[in-house]
PDB file of C-alpha atoms in Angstrom:
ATOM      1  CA  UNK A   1       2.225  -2.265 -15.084  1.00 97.00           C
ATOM      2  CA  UNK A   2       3.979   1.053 -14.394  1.00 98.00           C
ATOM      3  CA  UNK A   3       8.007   0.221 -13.288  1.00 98.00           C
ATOM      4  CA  UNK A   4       9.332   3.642 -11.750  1.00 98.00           C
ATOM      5  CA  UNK A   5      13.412   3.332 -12.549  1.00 98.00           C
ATOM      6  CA  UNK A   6      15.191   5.877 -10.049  1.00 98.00           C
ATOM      7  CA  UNK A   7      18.787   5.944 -11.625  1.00 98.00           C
ATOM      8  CA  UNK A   8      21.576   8.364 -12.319  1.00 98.00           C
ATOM      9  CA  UNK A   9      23.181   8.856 -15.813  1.00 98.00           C
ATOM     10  CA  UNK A  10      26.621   8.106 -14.522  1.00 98.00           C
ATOM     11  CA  UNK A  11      25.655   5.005 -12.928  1.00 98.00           C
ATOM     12  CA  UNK A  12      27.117   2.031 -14.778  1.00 98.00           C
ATOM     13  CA  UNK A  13      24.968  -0.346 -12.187  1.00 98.00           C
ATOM     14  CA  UNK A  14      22.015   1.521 -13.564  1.00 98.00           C
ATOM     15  CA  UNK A  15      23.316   0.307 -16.968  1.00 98.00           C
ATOM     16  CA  UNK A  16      23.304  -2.719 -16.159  1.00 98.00           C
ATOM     17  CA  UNK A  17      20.223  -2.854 -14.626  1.00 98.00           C
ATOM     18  CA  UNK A  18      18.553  -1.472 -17.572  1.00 98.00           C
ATOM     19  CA  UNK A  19      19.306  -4.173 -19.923  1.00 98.00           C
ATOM     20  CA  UNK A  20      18.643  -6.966 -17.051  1.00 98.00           C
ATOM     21  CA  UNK A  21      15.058  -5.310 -16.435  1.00 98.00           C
ATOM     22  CA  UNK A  22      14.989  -5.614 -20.466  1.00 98.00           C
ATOM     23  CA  UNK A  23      15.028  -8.972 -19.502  1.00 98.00           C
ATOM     24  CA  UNK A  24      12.880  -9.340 -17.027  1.00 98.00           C
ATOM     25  CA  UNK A  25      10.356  -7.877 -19.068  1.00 98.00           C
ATOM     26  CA  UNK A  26      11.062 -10.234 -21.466  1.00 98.00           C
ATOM     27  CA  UNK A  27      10.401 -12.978 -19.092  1.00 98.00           C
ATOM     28  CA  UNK A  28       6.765 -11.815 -18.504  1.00 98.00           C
ATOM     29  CA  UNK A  29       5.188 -11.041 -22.707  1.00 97.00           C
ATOM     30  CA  UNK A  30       1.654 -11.233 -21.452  1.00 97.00           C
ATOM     31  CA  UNK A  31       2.553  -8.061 -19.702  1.00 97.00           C
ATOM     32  CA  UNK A  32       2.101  -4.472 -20.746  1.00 97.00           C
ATOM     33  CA  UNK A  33       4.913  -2.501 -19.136  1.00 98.00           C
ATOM     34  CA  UNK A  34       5.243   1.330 -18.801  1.00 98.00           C
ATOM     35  CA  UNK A  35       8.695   2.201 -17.966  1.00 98.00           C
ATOM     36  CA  UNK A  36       9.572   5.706 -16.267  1.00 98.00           C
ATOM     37  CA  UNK A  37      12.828   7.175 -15.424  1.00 98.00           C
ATOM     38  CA  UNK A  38      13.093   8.947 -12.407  1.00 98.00           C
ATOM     39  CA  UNK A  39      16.242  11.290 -11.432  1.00 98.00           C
ATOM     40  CA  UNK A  40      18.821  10.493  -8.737  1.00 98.00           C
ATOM     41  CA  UNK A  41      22.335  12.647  -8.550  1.00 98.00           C
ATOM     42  CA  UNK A  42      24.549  10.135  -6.676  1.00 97.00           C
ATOM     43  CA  UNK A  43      26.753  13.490  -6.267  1.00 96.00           C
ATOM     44  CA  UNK A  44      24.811  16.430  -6.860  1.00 94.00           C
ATOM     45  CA  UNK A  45      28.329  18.396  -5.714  1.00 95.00           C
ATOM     46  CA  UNK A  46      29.976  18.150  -8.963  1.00 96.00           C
ATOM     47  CA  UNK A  47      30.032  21.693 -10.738  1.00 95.00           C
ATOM     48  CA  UNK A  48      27.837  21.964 -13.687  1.00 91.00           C
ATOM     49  CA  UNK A  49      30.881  22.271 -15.700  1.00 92.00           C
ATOM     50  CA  UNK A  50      32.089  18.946 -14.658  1.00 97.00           C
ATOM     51  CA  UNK A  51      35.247  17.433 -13.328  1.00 96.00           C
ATOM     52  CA  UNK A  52      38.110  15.537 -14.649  1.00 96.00           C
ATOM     53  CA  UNK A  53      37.538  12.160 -14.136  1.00 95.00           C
ATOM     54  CA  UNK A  54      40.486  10.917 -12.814  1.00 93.00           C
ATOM     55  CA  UNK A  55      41.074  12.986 -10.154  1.00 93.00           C
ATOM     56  CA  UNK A  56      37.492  12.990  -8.774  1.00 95.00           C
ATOM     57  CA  UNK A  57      37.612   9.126  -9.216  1.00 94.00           C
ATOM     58  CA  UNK A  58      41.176   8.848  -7.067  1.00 94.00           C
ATOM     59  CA  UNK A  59      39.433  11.299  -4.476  1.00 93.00           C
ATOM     60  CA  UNK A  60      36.202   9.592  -3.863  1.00 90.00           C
ATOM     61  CA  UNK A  61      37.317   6.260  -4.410  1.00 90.00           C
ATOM     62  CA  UNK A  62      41.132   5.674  -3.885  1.00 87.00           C
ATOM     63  CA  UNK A  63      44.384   4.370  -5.924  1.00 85.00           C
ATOM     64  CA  UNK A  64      44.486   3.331  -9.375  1.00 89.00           C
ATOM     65  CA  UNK A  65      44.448  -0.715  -8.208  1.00 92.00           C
ATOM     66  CA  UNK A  66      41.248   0.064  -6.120  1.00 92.00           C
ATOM     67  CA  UNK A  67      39.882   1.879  -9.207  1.00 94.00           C
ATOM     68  CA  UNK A  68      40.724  -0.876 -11.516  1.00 94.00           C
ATOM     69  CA  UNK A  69      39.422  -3.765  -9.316  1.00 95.00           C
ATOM     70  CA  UNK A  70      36.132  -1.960  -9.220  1.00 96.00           C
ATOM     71  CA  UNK A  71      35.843  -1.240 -13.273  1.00 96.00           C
ATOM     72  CA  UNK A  72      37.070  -4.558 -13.504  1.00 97.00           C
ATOM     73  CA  UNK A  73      33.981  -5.487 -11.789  1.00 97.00           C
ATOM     74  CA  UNK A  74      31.685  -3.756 -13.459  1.00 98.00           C
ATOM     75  CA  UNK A  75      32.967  -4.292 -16.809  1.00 98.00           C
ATOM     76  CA  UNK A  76      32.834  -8.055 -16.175  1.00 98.00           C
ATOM     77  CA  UNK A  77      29.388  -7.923 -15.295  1.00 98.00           C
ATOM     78  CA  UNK A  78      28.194  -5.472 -18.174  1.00 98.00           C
ATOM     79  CA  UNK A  79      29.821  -7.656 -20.528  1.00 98.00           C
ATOM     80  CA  UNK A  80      27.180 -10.382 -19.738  1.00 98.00           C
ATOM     81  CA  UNK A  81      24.419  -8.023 -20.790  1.00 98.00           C
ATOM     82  CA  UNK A  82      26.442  -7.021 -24.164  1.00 98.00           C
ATOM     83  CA  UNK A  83      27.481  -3.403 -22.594  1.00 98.00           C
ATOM     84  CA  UNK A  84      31.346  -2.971 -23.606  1.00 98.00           C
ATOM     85  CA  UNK A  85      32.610  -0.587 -20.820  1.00 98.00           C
ATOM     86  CA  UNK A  86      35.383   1.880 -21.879  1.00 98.00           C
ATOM     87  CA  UNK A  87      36.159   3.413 -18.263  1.00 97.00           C
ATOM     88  CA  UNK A  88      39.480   4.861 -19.859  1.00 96.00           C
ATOM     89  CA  UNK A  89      37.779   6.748 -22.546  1.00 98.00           C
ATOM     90  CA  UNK A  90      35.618   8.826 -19.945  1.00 98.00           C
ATOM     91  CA  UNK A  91      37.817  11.928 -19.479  1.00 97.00           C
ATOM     92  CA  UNK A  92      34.504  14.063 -17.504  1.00 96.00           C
ATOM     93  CA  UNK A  93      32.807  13.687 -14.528  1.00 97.00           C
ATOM     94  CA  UNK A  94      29.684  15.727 -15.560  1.00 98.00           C
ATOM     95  CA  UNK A  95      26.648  17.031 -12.997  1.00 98.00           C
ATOM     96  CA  UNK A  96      24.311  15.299 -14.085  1.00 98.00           C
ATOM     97  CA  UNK A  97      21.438  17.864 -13.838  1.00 98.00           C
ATOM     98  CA  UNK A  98      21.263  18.228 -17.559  1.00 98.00           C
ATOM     99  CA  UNK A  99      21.198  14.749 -18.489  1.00 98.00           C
ATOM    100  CA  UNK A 100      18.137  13.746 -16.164  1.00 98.00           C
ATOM    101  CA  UNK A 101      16.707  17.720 -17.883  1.00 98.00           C
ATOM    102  CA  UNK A 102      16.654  15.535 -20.924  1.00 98.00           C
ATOM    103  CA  UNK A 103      15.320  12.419 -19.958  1.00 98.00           C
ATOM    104  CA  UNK A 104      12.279  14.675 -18.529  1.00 98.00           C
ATOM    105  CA  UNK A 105      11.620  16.109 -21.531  1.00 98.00           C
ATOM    106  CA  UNK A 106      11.959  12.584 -23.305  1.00 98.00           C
ATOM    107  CA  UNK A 107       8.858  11.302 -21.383  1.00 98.00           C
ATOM    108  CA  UNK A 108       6.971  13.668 -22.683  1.00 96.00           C
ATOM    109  CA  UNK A 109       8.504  13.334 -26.055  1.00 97.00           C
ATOM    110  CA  UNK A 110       7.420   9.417 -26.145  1.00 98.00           C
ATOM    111  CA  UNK A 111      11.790   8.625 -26.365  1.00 98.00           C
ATOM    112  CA  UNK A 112      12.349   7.855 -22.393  1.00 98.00           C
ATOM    113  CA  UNK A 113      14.061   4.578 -22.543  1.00 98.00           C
ATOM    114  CA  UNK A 114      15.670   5.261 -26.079  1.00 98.00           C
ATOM    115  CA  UNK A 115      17.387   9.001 -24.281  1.00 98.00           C
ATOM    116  CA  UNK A 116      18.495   6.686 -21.628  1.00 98.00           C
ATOM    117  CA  UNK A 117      19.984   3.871 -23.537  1.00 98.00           C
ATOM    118  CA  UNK A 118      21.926   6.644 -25.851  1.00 98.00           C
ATOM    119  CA  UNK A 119      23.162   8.858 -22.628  1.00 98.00           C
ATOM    120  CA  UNK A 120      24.710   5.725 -21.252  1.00 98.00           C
ATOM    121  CA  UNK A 121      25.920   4.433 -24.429  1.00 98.00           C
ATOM    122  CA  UNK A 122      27.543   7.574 -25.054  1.00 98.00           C
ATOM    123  CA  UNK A 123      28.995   7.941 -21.875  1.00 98.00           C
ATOM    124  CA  UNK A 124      30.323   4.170 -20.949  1.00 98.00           C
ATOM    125  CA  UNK A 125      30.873   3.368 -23.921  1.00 98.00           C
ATOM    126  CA  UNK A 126      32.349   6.015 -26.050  1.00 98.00           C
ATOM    127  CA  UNK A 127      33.321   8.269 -23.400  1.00 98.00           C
ATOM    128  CA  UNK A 128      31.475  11.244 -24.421  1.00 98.00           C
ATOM    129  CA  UNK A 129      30.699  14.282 -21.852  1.00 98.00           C
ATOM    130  CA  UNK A 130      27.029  14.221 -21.029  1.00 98.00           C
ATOM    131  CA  UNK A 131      27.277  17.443 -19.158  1.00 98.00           C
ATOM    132  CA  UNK A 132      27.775  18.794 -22.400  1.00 98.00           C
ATOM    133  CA  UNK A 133      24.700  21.142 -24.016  1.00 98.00           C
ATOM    134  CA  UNK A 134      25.413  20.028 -27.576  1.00 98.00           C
ATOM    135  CA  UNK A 135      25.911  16.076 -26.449  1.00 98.00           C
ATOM    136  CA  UNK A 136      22.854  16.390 -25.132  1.00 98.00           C
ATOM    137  CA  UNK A 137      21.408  17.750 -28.074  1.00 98.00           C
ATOM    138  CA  UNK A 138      22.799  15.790 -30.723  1.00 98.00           C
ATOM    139  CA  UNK A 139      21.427  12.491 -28.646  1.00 98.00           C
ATOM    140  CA  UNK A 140      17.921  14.374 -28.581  1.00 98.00           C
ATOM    141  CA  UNK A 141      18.098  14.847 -32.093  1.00 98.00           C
ATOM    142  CA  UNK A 142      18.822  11.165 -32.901  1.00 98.00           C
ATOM    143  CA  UNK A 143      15.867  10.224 -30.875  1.00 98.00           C
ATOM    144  CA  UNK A 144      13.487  11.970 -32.971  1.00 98.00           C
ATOM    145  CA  UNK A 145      12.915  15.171 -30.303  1.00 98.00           C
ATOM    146  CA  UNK A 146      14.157  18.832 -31.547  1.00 98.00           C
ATOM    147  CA  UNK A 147      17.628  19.010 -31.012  1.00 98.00           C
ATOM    148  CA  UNK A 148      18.225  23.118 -31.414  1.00 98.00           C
ATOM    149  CA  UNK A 149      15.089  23.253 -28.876  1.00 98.00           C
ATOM    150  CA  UNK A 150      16.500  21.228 -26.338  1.00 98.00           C
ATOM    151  CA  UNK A 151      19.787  23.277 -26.628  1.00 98.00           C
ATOM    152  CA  UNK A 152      17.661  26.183 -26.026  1.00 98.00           C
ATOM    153  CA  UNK A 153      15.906  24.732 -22.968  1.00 98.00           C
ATOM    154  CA  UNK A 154      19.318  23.760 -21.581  1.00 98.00           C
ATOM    155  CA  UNK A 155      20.594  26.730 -21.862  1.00 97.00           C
ATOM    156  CA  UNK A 156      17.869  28.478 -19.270  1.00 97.00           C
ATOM    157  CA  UNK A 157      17.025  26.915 -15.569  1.00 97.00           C
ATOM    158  CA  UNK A 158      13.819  25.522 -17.225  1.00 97.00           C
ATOM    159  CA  UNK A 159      12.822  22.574 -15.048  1.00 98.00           C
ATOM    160  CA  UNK A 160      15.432  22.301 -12.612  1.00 98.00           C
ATOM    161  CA  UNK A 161      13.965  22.926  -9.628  1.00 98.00           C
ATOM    162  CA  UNK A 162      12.018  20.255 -10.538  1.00 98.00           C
ATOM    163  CA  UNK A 163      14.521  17.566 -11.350  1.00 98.00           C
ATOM    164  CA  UNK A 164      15.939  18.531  -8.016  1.00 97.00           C
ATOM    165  CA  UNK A 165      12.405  18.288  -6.263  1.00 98.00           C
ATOM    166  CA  UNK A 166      11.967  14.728  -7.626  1.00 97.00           C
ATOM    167  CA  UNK A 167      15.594  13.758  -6.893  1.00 98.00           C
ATOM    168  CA  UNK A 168      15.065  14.834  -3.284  1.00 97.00           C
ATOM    169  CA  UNK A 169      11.718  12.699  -3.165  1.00 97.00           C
ATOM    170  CA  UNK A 170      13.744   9.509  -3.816  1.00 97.00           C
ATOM    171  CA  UNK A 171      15.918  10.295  -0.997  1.00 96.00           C
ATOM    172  CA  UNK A 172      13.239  11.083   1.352  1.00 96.00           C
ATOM    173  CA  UNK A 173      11.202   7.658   0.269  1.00 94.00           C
ATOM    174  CA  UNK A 174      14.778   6.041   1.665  1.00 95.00           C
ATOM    175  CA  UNK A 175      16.517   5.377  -1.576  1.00 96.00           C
ATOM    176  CA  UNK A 176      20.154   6.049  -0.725  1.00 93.00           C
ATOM    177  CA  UNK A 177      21.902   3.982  -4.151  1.00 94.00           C
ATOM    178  CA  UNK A 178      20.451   3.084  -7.450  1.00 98.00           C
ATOM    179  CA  UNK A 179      19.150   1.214  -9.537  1.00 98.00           C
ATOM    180  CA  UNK A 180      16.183   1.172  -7.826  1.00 98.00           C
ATOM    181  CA  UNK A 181      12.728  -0.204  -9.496  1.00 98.00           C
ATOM    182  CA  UNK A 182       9.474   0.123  -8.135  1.00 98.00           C
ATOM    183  CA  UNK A 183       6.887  -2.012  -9.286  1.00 98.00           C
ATOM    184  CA  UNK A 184       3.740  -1.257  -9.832  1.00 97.00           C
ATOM    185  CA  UNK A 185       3.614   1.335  -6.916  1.00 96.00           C
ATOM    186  CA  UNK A 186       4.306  -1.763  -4.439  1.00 96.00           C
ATOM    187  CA  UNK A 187       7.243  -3.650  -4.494  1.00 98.00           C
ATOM    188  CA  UNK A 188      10.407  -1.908  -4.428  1.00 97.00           C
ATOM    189  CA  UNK A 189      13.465  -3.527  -5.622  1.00 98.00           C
ATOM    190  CA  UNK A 190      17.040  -2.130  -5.083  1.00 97.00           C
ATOM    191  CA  UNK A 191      19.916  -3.085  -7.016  1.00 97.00           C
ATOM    192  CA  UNK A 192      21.210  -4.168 -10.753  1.00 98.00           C
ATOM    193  CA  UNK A 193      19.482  -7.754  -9.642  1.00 98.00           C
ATOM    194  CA  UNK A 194      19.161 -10.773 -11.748  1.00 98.00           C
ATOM    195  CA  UNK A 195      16.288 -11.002 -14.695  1.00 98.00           C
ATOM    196  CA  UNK A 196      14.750 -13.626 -12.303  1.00 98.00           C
ATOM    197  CA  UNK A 197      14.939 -11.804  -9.349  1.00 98.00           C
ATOM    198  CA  UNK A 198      13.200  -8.593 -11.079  1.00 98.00           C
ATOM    199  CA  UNK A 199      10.627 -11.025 -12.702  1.00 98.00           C
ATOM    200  CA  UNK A 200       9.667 -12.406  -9.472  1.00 98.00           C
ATOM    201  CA  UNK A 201       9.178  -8.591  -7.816  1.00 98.00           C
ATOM    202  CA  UNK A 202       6.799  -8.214 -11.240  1.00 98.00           C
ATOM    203  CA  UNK A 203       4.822 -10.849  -9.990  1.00 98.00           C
ATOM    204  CA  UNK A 204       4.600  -9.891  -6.331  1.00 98.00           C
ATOM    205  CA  UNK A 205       3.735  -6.517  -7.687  1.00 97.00           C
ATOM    206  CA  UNK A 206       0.091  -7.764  -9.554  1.00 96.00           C
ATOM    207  CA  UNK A 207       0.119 -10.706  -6.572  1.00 95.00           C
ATOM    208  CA  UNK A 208      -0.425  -7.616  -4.322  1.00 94.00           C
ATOM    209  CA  UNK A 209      -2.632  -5.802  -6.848  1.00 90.00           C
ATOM    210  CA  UNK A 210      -5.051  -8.889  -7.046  1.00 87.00           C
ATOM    211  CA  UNK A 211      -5.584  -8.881  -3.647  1.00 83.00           C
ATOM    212  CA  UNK A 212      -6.814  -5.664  -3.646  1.00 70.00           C
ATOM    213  CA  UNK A 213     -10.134  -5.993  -5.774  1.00 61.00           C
ATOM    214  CA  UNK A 214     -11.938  -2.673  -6.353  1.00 56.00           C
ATOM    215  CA  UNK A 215      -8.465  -0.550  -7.799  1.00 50.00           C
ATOM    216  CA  UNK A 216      -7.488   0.905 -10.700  1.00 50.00           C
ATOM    217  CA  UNK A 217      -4.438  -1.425 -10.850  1.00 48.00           C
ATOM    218  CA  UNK A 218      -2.188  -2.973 -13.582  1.00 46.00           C
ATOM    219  CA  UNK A 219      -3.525  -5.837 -15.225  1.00 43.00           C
ATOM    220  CA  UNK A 220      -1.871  -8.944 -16.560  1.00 40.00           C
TER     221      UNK A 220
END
Protein backbone atom coordinates (compact mmCIF):
# COMPACT_ATOMS: atom_id res chain seq x y z
CA UNK A 1 0.00 0.00 0.00
CA UNK A 2 1.29 3.42 -1.08
CA UNK A 3 0.72 6.14 2.15
CA UNK A 4 1.24 9.73 0.52
CA UNK A 5 2.57 11.91 3.82
CA UNK A 6 1.94 15.73 2.90
CA UNK A 7 4.02 17.44 5.76
CA UNK A 8 6.28 20.40 6.30
CA UNK A 9 9.83 20.14 7.82
CA UNK A 10 9.03 22.59 10.54
CA UNK A 11 6.02 20.88 11.59
CA UNK A 12 6.51 19.27 14.99
CA UNK A 13 2.75 17.65 14.51
CA UNK A 14 4.25 16.12 11.41
CA UNK A 15 6.87 14.71 13.84
CA UNK A 16 4.76 13.31 15.68
CA UNK A 17 2.78 11.89 13.25
CA UNK A 18 5.65 10.21 11.71
CA UNK A 19 6.56 8.05 14.52
CA UNK A 20 2.65 7.31 15.33
CA UNK A 21 2.21 6.17 11.53
CA UNK A 22 5.53 4.08 12.49
CA UNK A 23 3.14 2.59 14.55
CA UNK A 24 0.42 2.09 12.76
CA UNK A 25 2.38 0.31 10.38
CA UNK A 26 3.49 -1.70 12.93
CA UNK A 27 0.03 -2.64 13.81
CA UNK A 28 -0.63 -4.12 10.30
CA UNK A 29 3.06 -6.67 9.49
CA UNK A 30 1.21 -8.56 6.83
CA UNK A 31 1.35 -5.30 5.01
CA UNK A 32 3.84 -3.99 2.51
CA UNK A 33 3.90 -0.22 2.90
CA UNK A 34 5.47 2.39 0.52
CA UNK A 35 5.81 5.59 2.26
CA UNK A 36 6.15 9.00 0.22
CA UNK A 37 6.73 12.42 1.42
CA UNK A 38 5.00 15.03 -0.18
CA UNK A 39 5.86 18.95 0.34
CA UNK A 40 3.65 21.46 2.18
CA UNK A 41 5.17 25.14 3.24
CA UNK A 42 2.80 26.03 6.13
CA UNK A 43 4.44 29.64 5.40
CA UNK A 44 5.95 29.79 2.17
CA UNK A 45 6.55 33.81 3.16
CA UNK A 46 9.56 33.26 5.16
CA UNK A 47 12.75 34.54 3.20
CA UNK A 48 15.00 31.87 2.02
CA UNK A 49 17.47 33.15 4.41
CA UNK A 50 15.25 32.50 7.29
CA UNK A 51 14.00 34.34 10.30
CA UNK A 52 14.81 34.54 13.88
CA UNK A 53 12.68 32.42 15.62
CA UNK A 54 11.52 34.28 18.30
CA UNK A 55 10.30 37.11 16.82
CA UNK A 56 8.43 35.36 13.96
CA UNK A 57 7.03 32.98 16.70
CA UNK A 58 5.73 36.20 19.02
CA UNK A 59 4.30 37.66 15.62
CA UNK A 60 2.35 34.79 14.31
CA UNK A 61 1.48 33.34 17.44
CA UNK A 62 1.49 35.79 20.47
CA UNK A 63 3.26 36.26 24.08
CA UNK A 64 5.78 34.12 25.54
CA UNK A 65 2.88 32.28 27.97
CA UNK A 66 0.82 31.56 24.73
CA UNK A 67 4.07 30.28 23.16
CA UNK A 68 4.95 28.17 26.06
CA UNK A 69 1.45 26.63 26.60
CA UNK A 70 1.58 25.53 23.02
CA UNK A 71 5.36 23.88 23.14
CA UNK A 72 4.24 22.66 26.28
CA UNK A 73 1.74 20.85 24.33
CA UNK A 74 3.55 19.55 21.86
CA UNK A 75 6.44 18.55 23.81
CA UNK A 76 4.11 16.56 26.09
CA UNK A 77 2.75 14.74 23.35
CA UNK A 78 6.15 14.04 21.43
CA UNK A 79 7.47 12.76 24.53
CA UNK A 80 5.01 9.78 24.28
CA UNK A 81 6.49 8.82 20.94
CA UNK A 82 10.26 9.19 22.40
CA UNK A 83 10.79 12.72 20.43
CA UNK A 84 12.61 15.09 23.12
CA UNK A 85 11.56 18.61 21.89
CA UNK A 86 14.16 21.41 22.45
CA UNK A 87 11.90 24.49 21.27
CA UNK A 88 14.59 26.82 23.01
CA UNK A 89 17.46 25.54 21.07
CA UNK A 90 15.77 26.51 17.61
CA UNK A 91 17.24 30.00 17.04
CA UNK A 92 15.89 29.95 12.84
CA UNK A 93 12.82 29.97 11.28
CA UNK A 94 14.07 28.60 7.88
CA UNK A 95 11.88 28.52 4.31
CA UNK A 96 11.56 25.45 4.00
CA UNK A 97 12.00 25.14 0.18
CA UNK A 98 15.35 23.51 0.56
CA UNK A 99 14.51 21.01 3.01
CA UNK A 100 11.45 19.46 1.01
CA UNK A 101 14.52 20.02 -2.32
CA UNK A 102 16.11 17.30 -0.30
CA UNK A 103 13.57 15.05 0.62
CA UNK A 104 12.80 14.99 -3.35
CA UNK A 105 15.94 14.00 -4.18
CA UNK A 106 15.89 11.35 -1.23
CA UNK A 107 13.04 9.42 -3.00
CA UNK A 108 14.90 8.94 -5.67
CA UNK A 109 17.95 8.20 -3.67
CA UNK A 110 16.00 5.16 -1.83
CA UNK A 111 16.65 7.51 1.89
CA UNK A 112 12.97 9.27 2.01
CA UNK A 113 11.90 8.44 5.45
CA UNK A 114 15.58 8.27 6.86
CA UNK A 115 16.10 12.43 5.25
CA UNK A 116 12.94 13.05 7.06
CA UNK A 117 13.57 11.52 10.38
CA UNK A 118 17.23 13.36 10.40
CA UNK A 119 15.72 16.97 9.17
CA UNK A 120 13.36 16.81 12.09
CA UNK A 121 15.74 15.40 14.46
CA UNK A 122 18.05 18.02 13.66
CA UNK A 123 15.76 20.68 13.82
CA UNK A 124 13.45 19.80 17.10
CA UNK A 125 15.75 18.32 18.63
CA UNK A 126 19.11 19.86 18.35
CA UNK A 127 18.05 23.05 17.02
CA UNK A 128 19.97 23.08 13.92
CA UNK A 129 19.02 25.52 10.83
CA UNK A 130 17.58 23.42 8.06
CA UNK A 131 17.51 26.33 5.72
CA UNK A 132 21.04 25.95 5.83
CA UNK A 133 22.94 24.51 2.38
CA UNK A 134 25.63 22.69 4.34
CA UNK A 135 22.91 21.24 7.11
CA UNK A 136 21.33 19.99 4.44
CA UNK A 137 24.23 18.46 3.08
CA UNK A 138 25.87 17.02 5.91
CA UNK A 139 22.28 15.14 6.70
CA UNK A 140 22.42 13.93 2.92
CA UNK A 141 25.71 12.70 3.43
CA UNK A 142 24.83 10.66 6.56
CA UNK A 143 22.08 9.08 4.66
CA UNK A 144 24.24 7.53 2.20
CA UNK A 145 23.32 10.25 -0.87
CA UNK A 146 26.34 12.64 -2.16
CA UNK A 147 26.63 15.31 0.11
CA UNK A 148 29.01 17.92 -2.12
CA UNK A 149 26.28 17.08 -4.97
CA UNK A 150 23.41 18.01 -3.11
CA UNK A 151 25.25 21.27 -2.05
CA UNK A 152 25.68 21.82 -5.64
CA UNK A 153 22.02 21.22 -6.54
CA UNK A 154 21.03 23.57 -3.72
CA UNK A 155 22.90 26.03 -4.72
CA UNK A 156 20.95 26.43 -8.36
CA UNK A 157 16.87 26.67 -8.67
CA UNK A 158 17.03 22.95 -9.72
CA UNK A 159 13.59 21.57 -8.91
CA UNK A 160 11.86 24.28 -7.34
CA UNK A 161 9.29 25.05 -9.40
CA UNK A 162 8.46 21.77 -8.85
CA UNK A 163 8.38 21.50 -5.09
CA UNK A 164 6.23 24.55 -5.38
CA UNK A 165 3.92 22.86 -8.11
CA UNK A 166 3.35 19.86 -5.79
CA UNK A 167 2.96 22.06 -2.68
CA UNK A 168 0.25 24.00 -4.50
CA UNK A 169 -1.49 20.58 -5.51
CA UNK A 170 -2.03 19.77 -1.80
CA UNK A 171 -3.68 22.99 -1.32
CA UNK A 172 -5.85 22.74 -4.24
CA UNK A 173 -6.91 18.89 -3.21
CA UNK A 174 -8.18 20.98 0.16
CA UNK A 175 -5.36 20.25 2.50
CA UNK A 176 -5.08 23.47 4.50
CA UNK A 177 -2.76 21.84 7.81
CA UNK A 178 -0.60 18.82 8.03
CA UNK A 179 0.08 15.90 8.75
CA UNK A 180 -1.99 14.68 6.30
CA UNK A 181 -1.85 10.80 5.07
CA UNK A 182 -3.50 9.45 2.24
CA UNK A 183 -4.00 5.94 2.03
CA UNK A 184 -3.77 4.03 -0.63
CA UNK A 185 -5.11 6.81 -3.03
CA UNK A 186 -8.56 6.61 -0.96
CA UNK A 187 -8.83 7.45 2.42
CA UNK A 188 -7.47 10.61 3.52
CA UNK A 189 -6.60 11.15 7.04
CA UNK A 190 -5.73 14.60 8.57
CA UNK A 191 -3.96 15.07 11.66
CA UNK A 192 -0.99 13.57 14.06
CA UNK A 193 -3.95 10.84 14.98
CA UNK A 194 -3.60 7.89 17.18
CA UNK A 195 -1.72 4.48 15.85
CA UNK A 196 -5.30 3.03 16.01
CA UNK A 197 -6.97 5.58 14.35
CA UNK A 198 -4.31 5.49 11.31
CA UNK A 199 -4.53 1.61 11.40
CA UNK A 200 -8.15 1.66 10.98
CA UNK A 201 -7.89 4.32 7.76
CA UNK A 202 -5.22 1.37 6.48
CA UNK A 203 -7.90 -0.91 6.56
CA UNK A 204 -10.66 1.19 5.03
CA UNK A 205 -8.08 1.96 2.44
CA UNK A 206 -7.75 -2.07 1.02
CA UNK A 207 -11.69 -2.39 2.40
CA UNK A 208 -12.30 0.10 -0.50
CA UNK A 209 -9.69 -1.49 -2.79
CA UNK A 210 -11.43 -5.00 -2.43
CA UNK A 211 -14.46 -3.77 -3.50
CA UNK A 212 -13.19 -2.72 -6.53
CA UNK A 213 -12.15 -6.11 -8.27
CA UNK A 214 -10.44 -5.65 -11.66
CA UNK A 215 -7.54 -2.76 -10.29
CA UNK A 216 -4.17 -2.61 -9.97
CA UNK A 217 -4.54 -2.00 -6.20
CA UNK A 218 -2.47 -2.66 -3.00
CA UNK A 219 -2.65 -5.99 -1.73
CA UNK A 220 -2.63 -7.31 1.79
Amino acid sequence: MQIDVISDTVCPWCFIGKRRLGRAMGLRPRIEFDVKWRPFQLDPTIPRGGMERAAYMTAKFGGDAQIAQMDAIIAAEGAKEGIEFDFAAIRRRPNTIDSHRLVRWAEAAGVQDDVVERLFIAYFENGEDIGDIRVLADIADICGMDGVEVARLLESDDDVALVEREDQLAREIGVTGVPAFIFGGRVAVSGAREPEMLAEAIDRALEMADALPGEDDEED
